[in-house]
PDB file of C-alpha atoms in Angstrom:
ATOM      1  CA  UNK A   1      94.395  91.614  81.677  1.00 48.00           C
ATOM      2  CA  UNK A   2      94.502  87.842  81.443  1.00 51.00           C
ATOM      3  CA  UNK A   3      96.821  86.715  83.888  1.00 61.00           C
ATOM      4  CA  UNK A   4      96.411  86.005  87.910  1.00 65.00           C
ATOM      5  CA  UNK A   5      99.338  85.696  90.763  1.00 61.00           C
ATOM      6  CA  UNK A   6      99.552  81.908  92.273  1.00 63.00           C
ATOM      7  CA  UNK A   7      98.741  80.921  95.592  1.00 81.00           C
ATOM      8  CA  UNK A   8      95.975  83.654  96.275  1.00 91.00           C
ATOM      9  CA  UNK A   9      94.727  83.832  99.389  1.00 91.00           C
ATOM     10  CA  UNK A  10      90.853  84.075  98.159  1.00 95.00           C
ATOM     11  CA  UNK A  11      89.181  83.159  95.054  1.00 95.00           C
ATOM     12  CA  UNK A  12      88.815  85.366  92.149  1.00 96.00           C
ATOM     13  CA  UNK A  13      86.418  85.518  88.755  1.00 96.00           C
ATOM     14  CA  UNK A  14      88.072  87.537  86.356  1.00 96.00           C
ATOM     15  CA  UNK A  15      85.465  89.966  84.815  1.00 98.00           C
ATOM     16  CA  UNK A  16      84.991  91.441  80.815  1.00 97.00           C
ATOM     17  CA  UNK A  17      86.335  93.338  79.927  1.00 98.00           C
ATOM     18  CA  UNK A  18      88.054  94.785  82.910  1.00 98.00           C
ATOM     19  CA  UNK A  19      88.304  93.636  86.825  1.00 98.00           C
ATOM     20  CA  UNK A  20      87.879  90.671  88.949  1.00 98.00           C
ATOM     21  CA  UNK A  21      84.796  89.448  91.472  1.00 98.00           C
ATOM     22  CA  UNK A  22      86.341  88.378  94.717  1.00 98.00           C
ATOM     23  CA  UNK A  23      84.809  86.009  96.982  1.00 97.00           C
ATOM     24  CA  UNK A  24      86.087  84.058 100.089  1.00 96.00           C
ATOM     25  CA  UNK A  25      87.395  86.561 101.792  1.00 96.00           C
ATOM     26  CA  UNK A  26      85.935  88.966 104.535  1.00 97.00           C
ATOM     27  CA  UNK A  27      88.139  91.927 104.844  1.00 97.00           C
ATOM     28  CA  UNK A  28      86.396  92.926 108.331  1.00 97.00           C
ATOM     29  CA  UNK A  29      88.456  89.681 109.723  1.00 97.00           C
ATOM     30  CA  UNK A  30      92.370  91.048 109.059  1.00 96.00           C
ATOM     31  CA  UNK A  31      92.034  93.908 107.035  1.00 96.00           C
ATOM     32  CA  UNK A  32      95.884  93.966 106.274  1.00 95.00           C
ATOM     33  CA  UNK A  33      95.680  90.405 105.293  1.00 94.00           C
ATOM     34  CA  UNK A  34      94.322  90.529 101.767  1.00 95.00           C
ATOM     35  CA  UNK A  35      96.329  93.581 100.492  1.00 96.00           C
ATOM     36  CA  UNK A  36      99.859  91.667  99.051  1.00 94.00           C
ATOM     37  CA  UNK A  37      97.354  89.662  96.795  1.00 95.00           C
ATOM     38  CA  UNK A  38      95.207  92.373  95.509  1.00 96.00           C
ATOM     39  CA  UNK A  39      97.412  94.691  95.319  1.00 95.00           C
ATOM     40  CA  UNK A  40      99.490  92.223  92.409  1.00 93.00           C
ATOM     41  CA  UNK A  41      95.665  91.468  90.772  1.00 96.00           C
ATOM     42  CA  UNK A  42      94.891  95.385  91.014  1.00 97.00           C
ATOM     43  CA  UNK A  43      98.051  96.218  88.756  1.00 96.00           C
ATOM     44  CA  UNK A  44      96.839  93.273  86.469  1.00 95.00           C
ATOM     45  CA  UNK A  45      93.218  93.356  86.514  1.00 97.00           C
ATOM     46  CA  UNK A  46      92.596  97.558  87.538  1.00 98.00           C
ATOM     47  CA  UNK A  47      89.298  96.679  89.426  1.00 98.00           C
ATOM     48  CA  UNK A  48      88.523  94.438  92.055  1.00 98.00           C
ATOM     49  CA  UNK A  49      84.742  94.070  93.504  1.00 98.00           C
ATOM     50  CA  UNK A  50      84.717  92.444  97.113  1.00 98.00           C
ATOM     51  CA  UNK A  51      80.669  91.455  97.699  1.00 98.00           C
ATOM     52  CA  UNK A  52      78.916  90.700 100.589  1.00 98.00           C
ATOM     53  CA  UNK A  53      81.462  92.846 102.895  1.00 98.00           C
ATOM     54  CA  UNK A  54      80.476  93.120 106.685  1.00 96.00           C
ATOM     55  CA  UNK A  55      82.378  96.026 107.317  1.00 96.00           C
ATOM     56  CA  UNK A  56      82.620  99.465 109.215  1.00 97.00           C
ATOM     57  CA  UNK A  57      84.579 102.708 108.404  1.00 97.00           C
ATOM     58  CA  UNK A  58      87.290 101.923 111.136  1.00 97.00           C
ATOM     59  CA  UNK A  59      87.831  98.437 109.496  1.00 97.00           C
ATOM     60  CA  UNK A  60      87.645 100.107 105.635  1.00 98.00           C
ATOM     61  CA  UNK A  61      90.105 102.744 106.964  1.00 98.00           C
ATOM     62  CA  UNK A  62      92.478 100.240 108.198  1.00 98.00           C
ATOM     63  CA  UNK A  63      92.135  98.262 104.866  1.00 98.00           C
ATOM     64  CA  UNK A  64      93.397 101.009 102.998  1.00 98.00           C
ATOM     65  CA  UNK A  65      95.549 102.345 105.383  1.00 97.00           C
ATOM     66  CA  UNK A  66      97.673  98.411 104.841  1.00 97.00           C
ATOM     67  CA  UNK A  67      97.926  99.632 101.139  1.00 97.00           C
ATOM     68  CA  UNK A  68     100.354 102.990 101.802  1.00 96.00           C
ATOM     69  CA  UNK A  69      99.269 106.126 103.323  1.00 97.00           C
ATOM     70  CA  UNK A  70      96.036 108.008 102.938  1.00 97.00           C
ATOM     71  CA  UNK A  71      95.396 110.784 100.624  1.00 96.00           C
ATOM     72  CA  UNK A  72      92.533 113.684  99.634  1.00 91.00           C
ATOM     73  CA  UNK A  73      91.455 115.617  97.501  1.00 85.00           C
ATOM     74  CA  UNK A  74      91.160 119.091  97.571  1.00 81.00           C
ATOM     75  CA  UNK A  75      87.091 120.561  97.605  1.00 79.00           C
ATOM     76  CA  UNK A  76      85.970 117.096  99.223  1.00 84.00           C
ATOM     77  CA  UNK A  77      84.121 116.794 102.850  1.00 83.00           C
ATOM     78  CA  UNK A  78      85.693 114.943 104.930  1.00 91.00           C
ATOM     79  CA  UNK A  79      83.397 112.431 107.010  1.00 95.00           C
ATOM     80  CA  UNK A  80      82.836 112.921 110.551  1.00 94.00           C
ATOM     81  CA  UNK A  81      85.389 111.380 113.016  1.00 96.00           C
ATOM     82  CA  UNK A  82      87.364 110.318 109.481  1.00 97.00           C
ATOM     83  CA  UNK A  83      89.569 112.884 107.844  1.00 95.00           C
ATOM     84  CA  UNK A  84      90.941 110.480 105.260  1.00 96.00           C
ATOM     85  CA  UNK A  85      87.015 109.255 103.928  1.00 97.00           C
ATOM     86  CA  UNK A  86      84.972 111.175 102.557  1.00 95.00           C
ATOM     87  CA  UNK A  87      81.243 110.708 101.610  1.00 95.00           C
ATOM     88  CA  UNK A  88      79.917 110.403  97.906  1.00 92.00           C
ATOM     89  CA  UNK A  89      76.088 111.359  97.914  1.00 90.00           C
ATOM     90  CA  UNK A  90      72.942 112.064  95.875  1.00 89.00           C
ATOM     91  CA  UNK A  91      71.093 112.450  99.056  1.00 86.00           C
ATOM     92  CA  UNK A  92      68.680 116.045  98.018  1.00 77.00           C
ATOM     93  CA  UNK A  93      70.937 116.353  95.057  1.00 71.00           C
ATOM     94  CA  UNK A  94      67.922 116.229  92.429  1.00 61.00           C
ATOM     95  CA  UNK A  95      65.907 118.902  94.715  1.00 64.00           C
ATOM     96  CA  UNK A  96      68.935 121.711  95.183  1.00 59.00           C
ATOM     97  CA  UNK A  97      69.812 122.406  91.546  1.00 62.00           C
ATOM     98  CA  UNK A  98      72.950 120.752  91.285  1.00 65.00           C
ATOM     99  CA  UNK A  99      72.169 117.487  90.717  1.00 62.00           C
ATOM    100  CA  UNK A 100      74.612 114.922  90.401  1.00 69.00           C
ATOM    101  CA  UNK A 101      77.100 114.248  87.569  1.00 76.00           C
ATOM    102  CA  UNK A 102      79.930 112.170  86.522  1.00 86.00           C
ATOM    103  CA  UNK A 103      81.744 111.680  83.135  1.00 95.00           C
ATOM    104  CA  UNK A 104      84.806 109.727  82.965  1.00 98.00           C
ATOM    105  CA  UNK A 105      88.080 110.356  84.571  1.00 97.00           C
ATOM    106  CA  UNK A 106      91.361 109.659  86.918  1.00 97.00           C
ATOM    107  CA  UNK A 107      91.182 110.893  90.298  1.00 95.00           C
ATOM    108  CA  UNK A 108      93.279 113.649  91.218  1.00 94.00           C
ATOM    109  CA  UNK A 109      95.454 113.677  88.238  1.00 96.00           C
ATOM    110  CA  UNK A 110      95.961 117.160  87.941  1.00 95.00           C
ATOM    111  CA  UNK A 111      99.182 116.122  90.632  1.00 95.00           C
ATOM    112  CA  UNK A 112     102.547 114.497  89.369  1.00 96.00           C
ATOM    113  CA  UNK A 113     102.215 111.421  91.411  1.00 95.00           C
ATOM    114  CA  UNK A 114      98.396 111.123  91.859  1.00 96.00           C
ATOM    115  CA  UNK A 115      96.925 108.179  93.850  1.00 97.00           C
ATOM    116  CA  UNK A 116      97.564 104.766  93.345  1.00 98.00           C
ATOM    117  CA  UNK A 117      94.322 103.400  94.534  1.00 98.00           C
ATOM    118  CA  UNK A 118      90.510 104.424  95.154  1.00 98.00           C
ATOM    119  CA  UNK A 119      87.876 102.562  97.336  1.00 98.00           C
ATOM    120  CA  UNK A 120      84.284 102.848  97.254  1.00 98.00           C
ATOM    121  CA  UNK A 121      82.203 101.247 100.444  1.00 98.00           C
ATOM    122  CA  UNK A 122      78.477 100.994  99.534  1.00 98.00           C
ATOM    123  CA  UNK A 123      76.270 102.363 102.422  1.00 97.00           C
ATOM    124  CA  UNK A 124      73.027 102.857 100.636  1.00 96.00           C
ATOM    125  CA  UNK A 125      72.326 101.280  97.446  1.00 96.00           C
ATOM    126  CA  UNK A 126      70.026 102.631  95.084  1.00 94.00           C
ATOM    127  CA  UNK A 127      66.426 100.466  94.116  1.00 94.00           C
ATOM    128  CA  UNK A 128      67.703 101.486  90.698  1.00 94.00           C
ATOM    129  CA  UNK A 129      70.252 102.370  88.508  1.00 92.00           C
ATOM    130  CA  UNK A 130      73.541 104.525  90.172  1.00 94.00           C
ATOM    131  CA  UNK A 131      76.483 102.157  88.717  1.00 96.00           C
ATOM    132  CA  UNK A 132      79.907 102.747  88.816  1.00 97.00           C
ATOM    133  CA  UNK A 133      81.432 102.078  85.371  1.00 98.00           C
ATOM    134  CA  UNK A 134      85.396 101.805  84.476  1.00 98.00           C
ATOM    135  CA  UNK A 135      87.581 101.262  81.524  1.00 98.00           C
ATOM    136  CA  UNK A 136      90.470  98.974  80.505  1.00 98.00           C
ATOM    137  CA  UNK A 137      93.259 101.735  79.956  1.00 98.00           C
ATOM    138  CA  UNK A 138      95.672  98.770  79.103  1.00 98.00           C
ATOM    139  CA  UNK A 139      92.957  97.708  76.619  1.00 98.00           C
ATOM    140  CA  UNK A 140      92.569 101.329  75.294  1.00 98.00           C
ATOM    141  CA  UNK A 141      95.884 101.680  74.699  1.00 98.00           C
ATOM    142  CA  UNK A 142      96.475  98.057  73.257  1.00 98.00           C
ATOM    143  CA  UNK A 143      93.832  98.477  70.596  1.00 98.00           C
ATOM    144  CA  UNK A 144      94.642 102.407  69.335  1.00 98.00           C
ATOM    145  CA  UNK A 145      94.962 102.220  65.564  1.00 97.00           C
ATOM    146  CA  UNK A 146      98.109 102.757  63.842  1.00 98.00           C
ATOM    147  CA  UNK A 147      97.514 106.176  62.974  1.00 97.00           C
ATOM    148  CA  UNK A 148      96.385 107.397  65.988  1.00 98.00           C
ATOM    149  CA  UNK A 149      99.177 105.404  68.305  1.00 98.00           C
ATOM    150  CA  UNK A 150     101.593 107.141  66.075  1.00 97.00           C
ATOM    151  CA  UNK A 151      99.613 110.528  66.680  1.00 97.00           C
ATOM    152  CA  UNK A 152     100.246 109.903  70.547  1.00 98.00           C
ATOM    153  CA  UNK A 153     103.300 108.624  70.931  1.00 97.00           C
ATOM    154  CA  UNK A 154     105.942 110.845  72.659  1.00 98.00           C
ATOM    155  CA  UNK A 155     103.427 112.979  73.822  1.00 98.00           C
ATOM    156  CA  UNK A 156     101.885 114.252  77.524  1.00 98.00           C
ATOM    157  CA  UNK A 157      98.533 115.954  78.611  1.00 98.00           C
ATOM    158  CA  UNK A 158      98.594 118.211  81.011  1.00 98.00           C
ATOM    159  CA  UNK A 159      96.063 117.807  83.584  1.00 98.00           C
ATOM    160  CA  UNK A 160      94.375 120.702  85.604  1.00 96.00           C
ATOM    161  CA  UNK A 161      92.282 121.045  88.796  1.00 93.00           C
ATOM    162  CA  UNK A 162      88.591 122.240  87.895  1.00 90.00           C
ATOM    163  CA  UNK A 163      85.702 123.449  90.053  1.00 83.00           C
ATOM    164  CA  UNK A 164      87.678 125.035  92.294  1.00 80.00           C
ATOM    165  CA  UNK A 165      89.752 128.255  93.015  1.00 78.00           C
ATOM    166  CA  UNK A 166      93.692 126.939  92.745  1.00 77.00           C
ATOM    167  CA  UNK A 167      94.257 129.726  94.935  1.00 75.00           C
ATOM    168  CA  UNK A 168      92.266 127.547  97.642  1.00 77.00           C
ATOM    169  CA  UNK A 169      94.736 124.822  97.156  1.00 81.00           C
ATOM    170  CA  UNK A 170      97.881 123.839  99.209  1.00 80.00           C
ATOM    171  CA  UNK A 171     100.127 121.799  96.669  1.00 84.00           C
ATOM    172  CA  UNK A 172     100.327 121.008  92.675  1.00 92.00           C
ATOM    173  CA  UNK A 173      96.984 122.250  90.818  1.00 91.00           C
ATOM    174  CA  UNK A 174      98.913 121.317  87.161  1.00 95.00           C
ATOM    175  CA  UNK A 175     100.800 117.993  86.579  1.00 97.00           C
ATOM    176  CA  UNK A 176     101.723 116.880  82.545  1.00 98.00           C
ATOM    177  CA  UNK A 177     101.451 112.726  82.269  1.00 98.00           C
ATOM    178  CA  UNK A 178     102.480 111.038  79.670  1.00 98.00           C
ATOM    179  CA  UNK A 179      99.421 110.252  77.122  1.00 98.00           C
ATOM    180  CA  UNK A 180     100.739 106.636  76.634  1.00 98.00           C
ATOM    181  CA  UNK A 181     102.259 106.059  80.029  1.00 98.00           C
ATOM    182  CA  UNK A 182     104.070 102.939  81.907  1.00 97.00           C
ATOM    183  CA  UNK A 183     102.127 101.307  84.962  1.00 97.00           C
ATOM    184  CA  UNK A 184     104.134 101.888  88.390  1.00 94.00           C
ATOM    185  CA  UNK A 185     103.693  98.303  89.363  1.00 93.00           C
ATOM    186  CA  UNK A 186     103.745  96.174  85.891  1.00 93.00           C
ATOM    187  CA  UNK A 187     105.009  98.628  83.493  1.00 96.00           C
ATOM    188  CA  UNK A 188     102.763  97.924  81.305  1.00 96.00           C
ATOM    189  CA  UNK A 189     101.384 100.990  78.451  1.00 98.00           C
ATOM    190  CA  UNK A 190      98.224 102.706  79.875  1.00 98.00           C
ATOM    191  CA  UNK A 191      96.405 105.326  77.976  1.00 98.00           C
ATOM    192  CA  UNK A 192      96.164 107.886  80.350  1.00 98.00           C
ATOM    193  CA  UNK A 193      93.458 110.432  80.254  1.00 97.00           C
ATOM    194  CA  UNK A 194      90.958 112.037  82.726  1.00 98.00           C
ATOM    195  CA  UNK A 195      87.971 114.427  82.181  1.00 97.00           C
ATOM    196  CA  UNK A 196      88.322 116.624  78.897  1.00 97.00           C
ATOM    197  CA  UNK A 197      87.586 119.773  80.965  1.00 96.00           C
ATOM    198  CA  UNK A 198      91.018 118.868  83.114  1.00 96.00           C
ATOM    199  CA  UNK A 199      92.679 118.272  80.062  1.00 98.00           C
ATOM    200  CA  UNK A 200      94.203 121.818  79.146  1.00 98.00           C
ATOM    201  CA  UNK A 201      96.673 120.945  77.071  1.00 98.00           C
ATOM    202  CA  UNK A 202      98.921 118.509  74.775  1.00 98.00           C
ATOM    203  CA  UNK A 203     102.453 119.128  73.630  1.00 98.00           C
ATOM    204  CA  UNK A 204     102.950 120.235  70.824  1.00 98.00           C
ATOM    205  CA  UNK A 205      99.523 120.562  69.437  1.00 98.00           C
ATOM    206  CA  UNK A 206      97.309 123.749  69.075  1.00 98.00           C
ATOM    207  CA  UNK A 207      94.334 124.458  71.573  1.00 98.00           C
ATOM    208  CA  UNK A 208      91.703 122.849  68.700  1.00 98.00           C
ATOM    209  CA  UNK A 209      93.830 120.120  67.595  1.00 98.00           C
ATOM    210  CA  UNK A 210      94.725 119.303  71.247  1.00 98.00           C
ATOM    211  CA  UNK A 211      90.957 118.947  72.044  1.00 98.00           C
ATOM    212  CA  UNK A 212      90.117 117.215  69.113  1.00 98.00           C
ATOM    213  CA  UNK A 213      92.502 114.412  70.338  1.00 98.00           C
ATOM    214  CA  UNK A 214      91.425 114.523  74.012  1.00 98.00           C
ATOM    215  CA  UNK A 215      87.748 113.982  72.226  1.00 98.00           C
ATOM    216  CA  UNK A 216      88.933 111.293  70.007  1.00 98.00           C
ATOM    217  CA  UNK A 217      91.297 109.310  72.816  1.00 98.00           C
ATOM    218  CA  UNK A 218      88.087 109.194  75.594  1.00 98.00           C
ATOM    219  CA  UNK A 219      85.987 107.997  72.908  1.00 98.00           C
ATOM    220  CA  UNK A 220      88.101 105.231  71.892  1.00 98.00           C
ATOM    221  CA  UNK A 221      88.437 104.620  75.775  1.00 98.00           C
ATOM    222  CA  UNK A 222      84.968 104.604  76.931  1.00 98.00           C
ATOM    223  CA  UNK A 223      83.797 102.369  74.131  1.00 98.00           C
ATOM    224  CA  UNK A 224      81.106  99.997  74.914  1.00 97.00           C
ATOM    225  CA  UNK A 225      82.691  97.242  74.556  1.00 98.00           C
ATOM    226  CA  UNK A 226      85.254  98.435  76.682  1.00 98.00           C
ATOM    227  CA  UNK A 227      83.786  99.646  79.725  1.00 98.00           C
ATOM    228  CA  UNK A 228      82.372  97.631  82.793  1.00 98.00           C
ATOM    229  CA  UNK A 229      79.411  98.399  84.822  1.00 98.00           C
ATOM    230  CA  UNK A 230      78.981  97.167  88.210  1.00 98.00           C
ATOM    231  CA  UNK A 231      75.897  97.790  89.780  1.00 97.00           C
ATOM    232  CA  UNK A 232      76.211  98.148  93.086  1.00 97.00           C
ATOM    233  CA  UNK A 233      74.486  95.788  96.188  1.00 97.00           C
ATOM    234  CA  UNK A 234      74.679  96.065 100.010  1.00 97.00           C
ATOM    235  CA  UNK A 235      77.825  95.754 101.239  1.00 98.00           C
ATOM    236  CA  UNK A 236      80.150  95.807  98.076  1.00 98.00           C
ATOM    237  CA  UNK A 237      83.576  97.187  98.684  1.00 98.00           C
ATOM    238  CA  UNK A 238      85.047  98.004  95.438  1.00 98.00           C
ATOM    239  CA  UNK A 239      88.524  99.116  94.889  1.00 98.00           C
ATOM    240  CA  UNK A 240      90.934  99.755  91.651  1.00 98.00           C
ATOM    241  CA  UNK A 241      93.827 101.159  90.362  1.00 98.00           C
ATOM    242  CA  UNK A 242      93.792 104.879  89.280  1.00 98.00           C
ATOM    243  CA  UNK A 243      96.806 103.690  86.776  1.00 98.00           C
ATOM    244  CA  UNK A 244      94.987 101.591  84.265  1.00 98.00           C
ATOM    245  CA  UNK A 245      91.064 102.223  84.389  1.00 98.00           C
ATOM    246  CA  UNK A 246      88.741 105.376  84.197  1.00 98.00           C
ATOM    247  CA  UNK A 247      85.493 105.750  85.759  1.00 98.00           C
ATOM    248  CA  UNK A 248      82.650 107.539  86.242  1.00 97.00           C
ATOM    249  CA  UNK A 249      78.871 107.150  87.885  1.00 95.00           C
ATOM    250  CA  UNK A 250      76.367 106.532  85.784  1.00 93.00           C
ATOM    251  CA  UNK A 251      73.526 108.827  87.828  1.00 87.00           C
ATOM    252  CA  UNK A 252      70.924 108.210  84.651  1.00 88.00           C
ATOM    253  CA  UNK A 253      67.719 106.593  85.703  1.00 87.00           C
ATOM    254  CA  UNK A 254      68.561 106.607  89.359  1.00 90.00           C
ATOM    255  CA  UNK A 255      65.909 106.025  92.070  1.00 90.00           C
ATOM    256  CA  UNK A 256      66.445 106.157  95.930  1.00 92.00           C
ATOM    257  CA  UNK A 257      69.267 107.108  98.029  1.00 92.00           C
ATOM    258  CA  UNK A 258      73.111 106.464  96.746  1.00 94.00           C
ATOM    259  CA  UNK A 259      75.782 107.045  99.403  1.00 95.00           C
ATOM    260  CA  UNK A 260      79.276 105.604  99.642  1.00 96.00           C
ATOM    261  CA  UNK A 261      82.140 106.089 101.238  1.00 97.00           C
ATOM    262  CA  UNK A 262      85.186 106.622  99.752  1.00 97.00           C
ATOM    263  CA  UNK A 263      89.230 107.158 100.527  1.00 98.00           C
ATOM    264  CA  UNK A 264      92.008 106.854  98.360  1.00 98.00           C
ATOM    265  CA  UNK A 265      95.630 105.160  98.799  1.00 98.00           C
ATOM    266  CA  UNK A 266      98.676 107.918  97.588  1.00 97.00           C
ATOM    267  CA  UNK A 267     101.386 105.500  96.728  1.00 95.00           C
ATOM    268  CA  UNK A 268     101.747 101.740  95.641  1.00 93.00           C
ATOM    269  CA  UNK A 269     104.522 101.524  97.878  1.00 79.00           C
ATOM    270  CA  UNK A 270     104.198 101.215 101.919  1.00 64.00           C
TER     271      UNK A 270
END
C-alpha cells in the first residue's frame, strides 16, 4: 500500500503500516463530493482517518449513502430516527457484567458478499485508551512464508454468524471465502480471515488442524508490526475497507465514556 490516485481532491499522509490521514476536506460541506477519491485510496490504502470532522448523523448518513447502499447487521440496535446507524457503546458496560470486548475480525463475513465499507463517527471520546486498531491484509498476505502460503493456497474458510440464534436471522448465516482472496476493486491478494470463533471450518483440513491454521494465520496478521492504532479525538470520522484490513477495539485501560456511531456500505459499486 504505497501508491496514491492523481489529482485528489484533498490532501493525504499515508500512514505505517496501513491507512492514510486526510486533511483538507470537510465532508459536512458535499458529502458525495469526496467519495470517487477515497473510494480509489480505500482499495489501496484499507483505512482512511478524516480529523477534525464537523458533522451530524444526517450528513454521515448521506456520506455513506454516496458510496452504494446501506447495510446491517443482524443483533445490532439501530439508532433512533436512523435505521441504517447503529450505536457502538461502553456506556454502563463495566457495571452490567458484560463488559466490552473486541478481538480481531471482518464485519459480517459470515455472508457471500459482505460489506464493502465500515464507518465509525466519534461522538464521545474516551480521556484514555479505547483505540480502534486494523491490519494490512495485503501485507499479511504479501509476507506469509513459503510454507505456510503453500499451506493456504487453494483453500476457503468458512465463516459463521456467532452470538446469535441463526434461526433469528433473515438471509445467509454461513458464507466460505477464499483464505487468500482477490480485492473487488484492485484485485490485489488479501488474506482473508475474521474472528477464530466465526471461523468453523477450512477445506480440506480436520477440525484441529483447521484451527491450528486459523490460530497461526491471525497471528501472523495481527503482528505488531503490522497493525495500526488510531486513537481516537473529537470529531474523527474513520472509514475502511472490510476487503483488506481487520480490526478490533482495543477496550484495555479505558477510562470515560466511548460512543460512536457506525453504518456500513454493502457494495463497492453504486
Amino acid at each position: 500500500m504505497t501508491t496514491l490516485p492523481i489529482d485528489l481532491p484533498f490532501d493525504v499522509e499515508v500512514l505505517a503500516p496501513v491507512g492514510v490521514r486526510v486533511t483538507g476536506l470537510q465532508v459536512a460541506d458535499d458529502p458525495a463530493a469526496p467519495v470517487d477519491a477515497l473510494r480509489a485510496v480505500l482499495a489501496e490504502h484499507g483505512v482512511a482517518v478524516l480529523p477534525g470532522q464537523q458533522l451530524d448523523d444526517p450528513q454521515f448518513l448521506a456520506f455513506l449513502q454516496a458510496f452504494g447502499p446501506m447495510t446491517f447487521t443482524d443483533g445490532e440496535t439501530p439508532l433512533e430516527g436512523f435505521p441504517d446507524l447503529n450505536v457502538i457503546s461502553n456506556v454502563g458496560r463495566w457495571d452490567s457484567g458484560t463488559p466490552p470486548k473486541s478481538s480481531f475480525h471482518v464485519d459480517t463475513s459470515y455472508v457471500s458478499h459482505p460489506p464493502a465499507y465500515t464507518a465509525l463517527r466519534a461522538v464521545t471520546v474516551p480521556e484514555q485508551g479505547g483505540a480502534t486498531q486494523f491490519t494490512n491484509q495485503y501485507a499479511a498476505a504479501e509476507s506469509l512464508p513459503a510454507e505456510l502460503r503453500a499451506r493456504v493456497e487453494g483453500r476457503t474458510i468458512t465463516h459463521v454468524v456467532t452470538g446469535l440464534d441463526p434461526e433469528t436471522i433473515e438471509g445467509e448465516t454461513s458464507a466460505e471465502h477464499p483464505i487468500l482472496r482477490p480485492h473487488p476493486v484492485t484485485g490485489r491478494e488479501a488474506l482473508y480471515l475474521t474472528t477464530a470463533a466465526r471461523c468453523a471450518a477450512v477445506s480440506g483440513l480436520e477440525q484441529a488442524e483447521a484451527d491450528a491454521l486459523v490460530a497461526e494465520l491471525l497471528a501472523h496478521s495481527t503482528r505488531p508490526e503490522n497493525t495500526l492504532a488510531h486513537a481516537w479525538a473529537p470529531q474523527d470520522l474513520v472509514i475502511w475497507d472490510n476487503a483488506c484490513v481487520l480490526h478490533r477495539a482495543d477496550h484495555a485501560g479505558v477510562v470515560g465514556d466511548r460512543v460512536m456511531h457506525r453504518g456500513m456500505v454493502a457494495s463497492y459499486g453504486r
